[in-house]
Amino acid sequence: FQQIVLGIYIGTIIFALFLLSAIRDIDSGIYIPAISIYLLILVSIFDIFLFIYFLHYITQAVKYEVIIQKIYKETSTVLEHTCSLKNAPSQNYSLEFDFEIVSSSSGIYEGFDKSELIKLCDKHDCMISIPITKGTFILDGNPIFKINKQLKTEVKDKLLATLYLHQNENIENNFLYGFRQLTEIAIKAMSPGINDPGTAVICLRALFQLYRYRMQHFPDDIIKNKENKIRINTKEPSFENIFEDTLLPVWHYGMDDRIVQREIHHLLTQLQTVSPHQIVSEFIKVIDLKINLQSS
């Protein structure tokens, strides 16, 4: 939106400059393009109202509620696309990968070119396992692929070229980054310098909506080709890992804050009612013990 507004303003300025160059002396008098001037006046009035709306948009966009909701929606969209199975994928297959391919560069693993990687696997009749989850930082020279057969160096280079190794993360490629962003906002809100448990509560509510969906839906860690032959085996984060990595840090920072403490207990109780899970029930017991100790 900011780029669109900037483009409209630059376009108005350029139009005005061309219009000024069109006003000139001719033999019969001064030539003034009246229609263009009226059009410029209308555009300028539109720009004034656009500027007012732009100021309103900016003041709303920087609110923490809007930022949290934006992160939640983006994460939810990618999560629904990635975790589309209503039942956990079966593990009744045995795959062996005896060879490794090391990374040729350092970066954050953000996924791979699915169609190109399947094409290479079909061409060289091999299976590949990616033993790391998205969002993992890989140093140059560390294993990033496991394969079931030895391949030539040039083939390995082509396989590595299908990987997305970036220096920055984004939610579009890795929904777990959205979870972590919400966790970081909640932790920063509870820092002594900010001390805003209300913002932490909003983050927690967004996190628990994502937890509920992830508990009931699962990612497929097996990718097959058109002939239904297994080609790629990926490592997807389990619900337990996501839960521990994103909620426990918030709990450690806010366990002594009554507002955060009771909100987590309230949300966990609802989550356990909708989708019973062992790790959730265990965490509820920990919070109950903490509340009872404070009460006594």
CSV table of C-alpha atoms in Angstrom, one decimal:
chain,number,residue,atom,x,y,z
A,1,PHE,CA,0.0,0.0,0.0
A,2,GLN,CA,2.8,2.4,0.8
A,3,GLN,CA,4.4,1.8,-2.6
A,4,ILE,CA,1.0,2.4,-4.3
A,5,VAL,CA,0.6,5.7,-2.5
A,6,LEU,CA,4.2,6.8,-3.4
A,7,GLY,CA,3.6,5.8,-7.0
A,8,ILE,CA,0.4,8.0,-7.2
A,9,TYR,CA,2.2,11.0,-5.7
A,10,ILE,CA,5.2,10.6,-8.0
A,11,GLY,CA,2.9,10.2,-11.0
A,12,THR,CA,1.0,13.4,-10.0
A,13,ILE,CA,4.3,15.4,-9.8
A,14,ILE,CA,5.5,14.1,-13.2
A,15,PHE,CA,2.1,14.9,-14.7
A,16,ALA,CA,2.3,18.5,-13.2
A,17,LEU,CA,5.8,19.0,-14.6
A,18,PHE,CA,4.7,17.9,-18.1
A,19,LEU,CA,1.7,20.2,-17.9
A,20,LEU,CA,3.9,23.2,-17.0
A,21,SER,CA,6.0,22.5,-20.0
A,22,ALA,CA,2.9,22.5,-22.2
A,23,ILE,CA,2.0,26.1,-21.2
A,24,ARG,CA,3.8,28.3,-23.7
A,25,ASP,CA,3.5,31.4,-25.9
A,26,ILE,CA,2.0,31.1,-29.4
A,27,ASP,CA,1.4,33.6,-32.1
A,28,SER,CA,-2.2,34.3,-31.0
A,29,GLY,CA,-1.5,34.4,-27.3
A,30,ILE,CA,-0.6,32.2,-24.4
A,31,TYR,CA,-1.7,28.5,-24.8
A,32,ILE,CA,-3.1,26.9,-21.6
A,33,PRO,CA,-4.4,23.3,-21.7
A,34,ALA,CA,-7.5,23.9,-19.7
A,35,ILE,CA,-8.8,20.3,-19.6
A,36,SER,CA,-5.4,19.0,-18.3
A,37,ILE,CA,-5.3,21.7,-15.6
A,38,TYR,CA,-8.8,20.7,-14.4
A,39,LEU,CA,-7.7,17.1,-14.4
A,40,LEU,CA,-4.6,18.0,-12.4
A,41,ILE,CA,-6.8,19.8,-9.8
A,42,LEU,CA,-9.0,16.7,-9.5
A,43,VAL,CA,-6.0,14.5,-9.0
A,44,SER,CA,-4.5,16.8,-6.5
A,45,ILE,CA,-7.7,16.8,-4.4
A,46,PHE,CA,-7.7,13.0,-4.6
A,47,ASP,CA,-4.1,13.0,-3.4
A,48,ILE,CA,-5.1,15.1,-0.3
A,49,PHE,CA,-7.7,12.5,0.7
A,50,LEU,CA,-5.3,9.7,-0.1
A,51,PHE,CA,-2.7,11.3,2.2
A,52,ILE,CA,-5.3,11.5,5.0
A,53,TYR,CA,-6.1,7.8,4.6
A,54,PHE,CA,-2.4,7.0,4.4
A,55,LEU,CA,-1.8,8.6,7.8
A,56,HIS,CA,-4.8,6.6,9.2
A,57,TYR,CA,-3.4,3.4,7.7
A,58,ILE,CA,0.1,3.9,9.1
A,59,THR,CA,-1.2,4.7,12.6
A,60,GLN,CA,-3.4,1.5,12.5
A,61,ALA,CA,-0.7,-0.7,11.0
A,62,VAL,CA,1.9,-0.1,13.8
A,63,LYS,CA,-0.5,-1.2,16.5
A,64,TYR,CA,0.6,-4.4,18.1
A,65,GLU,CA,-2.9,-5.9,17.8
A,66,VAL,CA,-2.8,-5.5,14.0
A,67,ILE,CA,0.7,-6.8,13.8
A,68,ILE,CA,-0.1,-9.9,15.9
A,69,GLN,CA,-3.3,-10.6,13.8
A,70,LYS,CA,-1.3,-10.3,10.6
A,71,ILE,CA,1.3,-12.8,11.8
A,72,TYR,CA,-1.5,-15.1,12.9
A,73,LYS,CA,-3.3,-15.0,9.6
A,74,GLU,CA,-0.2,-15.6,7.6
A,75,THR,CA,0.9,-18.5,9.8
A,76,SER,CA,-2.6,-20.0,9.8
A,77,THR,CA,-2.7,-19.9,6.0
A,78,VAL,CA,0.7,-21.7,5.6
A,79,LEU,CA,-0.1,-24.1,8.4
A,80,GLU,CA,-3.4,-25.2,6.7
A,81,HIS,CA,-1.6,-25.7,3.4
A,82,THR,CA,1.3,-27.7,5.0
A,83,CYS,CA,-0.8,-29.7,7.6
A,84,SER,CA,-3.7,-30.9,5.5
A,85,LEU,CA,-4.0,-34.5,6.8
A,86,LYS,CA,-6.7,-35.2,9.4
A,87,ASN,CA,-4.9,-38.3,10.5
A,88,ALA,CA,-1.3,-38.9,11.3
A,89,PRO,CA,0.6,-40.4,8.2
A,90,SER,CA,1.3,-44.1,8.5
A,91,GLN,CA,4.8,-45.2,9.2
A,92,ASN,CA,4.5,-48.7,7.7
A,93,TYR,CA,7.5,-48.2,5.3
A,94,SER,CA,11.2,-48.8,5.7
A,95,LEU,CA,13.6,-46.4,4.1
A,96,GLU,CA,17.4,-46.7,4.3
A,97,PHE,CA,19.8,-43.9,3.4
A,98,ASP,CA,23.4,-44.8,3.6
A,99,PHE,CA,25.0,-41.8,1.9
A,100,GLU,CA,25.2,-38.1,2.8
A,101,ILE,CA,25.4,-34.9,0.9
A,102,VAL,CA,26.9,-31.9,2.7
A,103,SER,CA,25.8,-28.3,2.3
A,104,SER,CA,28.0,-26.2,0.0
A,105,SER,CA,27.0,-23.0,1.8
A,106,SER,CA,25.7,-21.7,5.1
A,107,GLY,CA,22.1,-20.5,5.6
A,108,ILE,CA,18.7,-21.1,7.1
A,109,TYR,CA,17.0,-24.1,5.5
A,110,GLU,CA,13.6,-22.9,4.1
A,111,GLY,CA,12.5,-25.7,1.9
A,112,PHE,CA,13.2,-27.0,-1.6
A,113,ASP,CA,12.0,-26.9,-5.2
A,114,LYS,CA,9.7,-29.9,-5.0
A,115,SER,CA,9.1,-30.5,-8.7
A,116,GLU,CA,12.8,-30.1,-9.6
A,117,LEU,CA,13.9,-32.4,-6.8
A,118,ILE,CA,11.4,-35.1,-7.8
A,119,LYS,CA,12.5,-34.8,-11.4
A,120,LEU,CA,16.2,-35.3,-10.4
A,121,CYS,CA,15.2,-38.3,-8.2
A,122,ASP,CA,13.3,-39.9,-11.1
A,123,LYS,CA,16.1,-39.3,-13.5
A,124,HIS,CA,18.8,-40.9,-11.3
A,125,ASP,CA,16.4,-43.4,-9.6
A,126,CYS,CA,17.2,-42.4,-6.1
A,127,MET,CA,15.4,-41.5,-2.8
A,128,ILE,CA,16.3,-38.5,-0.6
A,129,SER,CA,15.8,-37.8,3.0
A,130,ILE,CA,16.1,-34.3,4.5
A,131,PRO,CA,16.9,-34.9,8.2
A,132,ILE,CA,16.4,-31.3,9.3
A,133,THR,CA,13.3,-29.2,9.9
A,134,LYS,CA,12.6,-25.9,8.2
A,135,GLY,CA,14.1,-22.9,10.0
A,136,THR,CA,17.3,-24.8,10.9
A,137,PHE,CA,20.5,-22.9,10.4
A,138,ILE,CA,23.1,-25.1,8.5
A,139,LEU,CA,26.8,-24.4,8.5
A,140,ASP,CA,28.8,-25.0,5.3
A,141,GLY,CA,30.1,-28.6,5.2
A,142,ASN,CA,27.3,-30.2,7.4
A,143,PRO,CA,25.1,-33.0,6.1
A,144,ILE,CA,21.8,-31.7,4.6
A,145,PHE,CA,20.8,-34.6,2.4
A,146,LYS,CA,20.7,-38.4,2.9
A,147,ILE,CA,20.4,-40.6,-0.2
A,148,ASN,CA,20.0,-44.3,-0.8
A,149,LYS,CA,22.7,-44.6,-3.4
A,150,GLN,CA,26.1,-43.0,-4.3
A,151,LEU,CA,25.8,-40.3,-6.9
A,152,LYS,CA,28.3,-38.3,-9.0
A,153,THR,CA,29.5,-34.9,-7.8
A,154,GLU,CA,27.7,-33.0,-10.5
A,155,VAL,CA,24.4,-34.7,-9.6
A,156,LYS,CA,24.9,-33.8,-6.0
A,157,ASP,CA,25.5,-30.2,-7.0
A,158,LYS,CA,22.2,-30.2,-8.9
A,159,LEU,CA,20.4,-31.6,-5.8
A,160,LEU,CA,21.9,-29.0,-3.6
A,161,ALA,CA,20.8,-26.3,-6.1
A,162,THR,CA,17.1,-27.2,-5.4
A,163,LEU,CA,17.4,-26.2,-1.7
A,164,TYR,CA,16.3,-22.8,-0.4
A,165,LEU,CA,19.1,-21.6,1.9
A,166,HIS,CA,18.5,-18.0,3.0
A,167,GLN,CA,20.0,-15.6,5.6
A,168,ASN,CA,16.5,-14.5,6.7
A,169,GLU,CA,13.3,-16.5,7.5
A,170,ASN,CA,9.8,-15.9,6.3
A,171,ILE,CA,6.4,-17.3,7.2
A,172,GLU,CA,5.6,-18.1,3.6
A,173,ASN,CA,8.1,-20.9,3.5
A,174,ASN,CA,8.1,-22.0,7.2
A,175,PHE,CA,5.0,-21.7,9.4
A,176,LEU,CA,7.1,-22.4,12.5
A,177,TYR,CA,8.7,-19.0,12.1
A,178,GLY,CA,5.2,-17.5,12.7
A,179,PHE,CA,4.9,-19.4,15.9
A,180,ARG,CA,8.3,-18.1,17.0
A,181,GLN,CA,7.5,-14.5,16.1
A,182,LEU,CA,4.4,-14.6,18.3
A,183,THR,CA,6.5,-16.1,21.1
A,184,GLU,CA,9.1,-13.4,20.8
A,185,ILE,CA,6.5,-10.6,20.9
A,186,ALA,CA,5.0,-12.1,24.0
A,187,ILE,CA,8.4,-12.4,25.7
A,188,LYS,CA,9.3,-8.8,24.8
A,189,ALA,CA,6.0,-7.6,26.1
A,190,MET,CA,6.7,-9.2,29.5
A,191,SER,CA,10.2,-7.7,29.7
A,192,PRO,CA,10.8,-5.3,32.6
A,193,GLY,CA,11.3,-2.4,30.2
A,194,ILE,CA,7.9,-2.8,28.6
A,195,ASN,CA,5.8,-4.8,31.2
A,196,ASP,CA,2.7,-5.2,29.0
A,197,PRO,CA,1.1,-8.6,29.9
A,198,GLY,CA,-2.0,-7.6,27.8
A,199,THR,CA,0.0,-7.9,24.6
A,200,ALA,CA,1.4,-11.2,25.8
A,201,VAL,CA,-2.2,-12.4,26.3
A,202,ILE,CA,-3.1,-11.5,22.7
A,203,CYS,CA,-0.1,-13.4,21.5
A,204,LEU,CA,-1.1,-16.4,23.6
A,205,ARG,CA,-4.6,-16.5,22.2
A,206,ALA,CA,-3.2,-16.4,18.6
A,207,LEU,CA,-0.8,-19.2,19.5
A,208,PHE,CA,-3.5,-21.4,21.0
A,209,GLN,CA,-5.6,-21.1,17.9
A,210,LEU,CA,-2.7,-22.4,15.9
A,211,TYR,CA,-2.1,-25.1,18.4
A,212,ARG,CA,-5.6,-26.3,18.1
A,213,TYR,CA,-5.4,-26.7,14.4
A,214,ARG,CA,-2.0,-28.4,14.5
A,215,MET,CA,-3.3,-30.9,17.1
A,216,GLN,CA,-6.0,-32.0,14.7
A,217,HIS,CA,-4.1,-31.9,11.4
A,218,PHE,CA,-0.8,-33.4,10.3
A,219,PRO,CA,1.9,-32.8,7.7
A,220,ASP,CA,2.8,-35.5,5.2
A,221,ASP,CA,6.5,-36.3,5.5
A,222,ILE,CA,6.5,-38.5,2.3
A,223,ILE,CA,6.5,-37.1,-1.2
A,224,LYS,CA,5.9,-39.4,-4.1
A,225,ASN,CA,6.2,-39.0,-7.9
A,226,LYS,CA,3.4,-39.4,-10.4
A,227,GLU,CA,4.0,-43.2,-10.4
A,228,ASN,CA,3.3,-43.2,-6.6
A,229,LYS,CA,6.8,-44.1,-5.8
A,230,ILE,CA,8.5,-42.6,-2.7
A,231,ARG,CA,11.1,-40.1,-3.7
A,232,ILE,CA,11.5,-37.6,-0.8
A,233,ASN,CA,11.3,-38.1,3.0
A,234,THR,CA,11.2,-34.8,5.0
A,235,LYS,CA,11.3,-34.2,8.7
A,236,GLU,CA,8.4,-32.2,10.0
A,237,PRO,CA,8.1,-30.7,13.5
A,238,SER,CA,5.8,-32.6,15.8
A,239,PHE,CA,3.1,-30.9,17.9
A,240,GLU,CA,5.1,-31.7,21.0
A,241,ASN,CA,8.2,-29.9,19.6
A,242,ILE,CA,6.2,-26.9,18.5
A,243,PHE,CA,4.4,-26.7,21.9
A,244,GLU,CA,7.6,-26.9,23.9
A,245,ASP,CA,9.6,-24.5,21.7
A,246,THR,CA,7.0,-21.8,21.6
A,247,LEU,CA,4.9,-21.9,24.8
A,248,LEU,CA,7.5,-22.9,27.4
A,249,PRO,CA,9.6,-19.8,26.9
A,250,VAL,CA,6.5,-17.6,27.4
A,251,TRP,CA,5.7,-19.6,30.6
A,252,HIS,CA,9.2,-19.2,32.0
A,253,TYR,CA,9.1,-15.4,31.5
A,254,GLY,CA,5.5,-15.0,32.8
A,255,MET,CA,5.1,-17.8,35.4
A,256,ASP,CA,5.0,-15.2,38.2
A,257,ASP,CA,2.6,-12.8,36.4
A,258,ARG,CA,-1.0,-13.6,37.5
A,259,ILE,CA,-2.5,-12.4,34.3
A,260,VAL,CA,-0.3,-14.5,32.0
A,261,GLN,CA,-0.4,-17.4,34.4
A,262,ARG,CA,-4.2,-17.6,34.5
A,263,GLU,CA,-4.6,-17.0,30.8
A,264,ILE,CA,-2.3,-19.9,29.9
A,265,HIS,CA,-4.2,-22.1,32.4
A,266,HIS,CA,-7.6,-21.0,30.9
A,267,LEU,CA,-6.4,-21.6,27.3
A,268,LEU,CA,-4.8,-25.0,28.1
A,269,THR,CA,-8.0,-26.2,29.7
A,270,GLN,CA,-10.0,-25.3,26.6
A,271,LEU,CA,-7.4,-26.9,24.4
A,272,GLN,CA,-7.5,-30.1,26.4
A,273,THR,CA,-11.3,-30.2,26.1
A,274,VAL,CA,-11.2,-29.8,22.3
A,275,SER,CA,-8.2,-32.0,21.6
A,276,PRO,CA,-6.9,-34.1,24.6
A,277,HIS,CA,-3.2,-34.5,24.6
A,278,GLN,CA,-0.7,-35.8,27.1
A,279,ILE,CA,1.7,-32.9,27.0
A,280,VAL,CA,-1.2,-30.4,27.5
A,281,SER,CA,-2.5,-32.3,30.5
A,282,GLU,CA,0.9,-32.5,32.1
A,283,PHE,CA,1.4,-28.8,31.6
A,284,ILE,CA,-2.0,-28.1,33.2
A,285,LYS,CA,-0.8,-30.0,36.3
A,286,VAL,CA,2.4,-27.8,36.5
A,287,ILE,CA,0.4,-24.6,36.3
A,288,ASP,CA,-2.1,-25.9,38.9
A,289,LEU,CA,0.8,-26.6,41.3
A,290,LYS,CA,2.2,-23.1,40.7
A,291,ILE,CA,-1.2,-21.5,41.4
A,292,ASN,CA,-1.7,-23.5,44.6
A,293,LEU,CA,1.8,-22.6,45.8
A,294,GLN,CA,1.1,-18.9,45.3
A,295,SER,CA,-2.3,-19.2,47.0
A,296,SER,CA,-0.8,-20.9,50.0
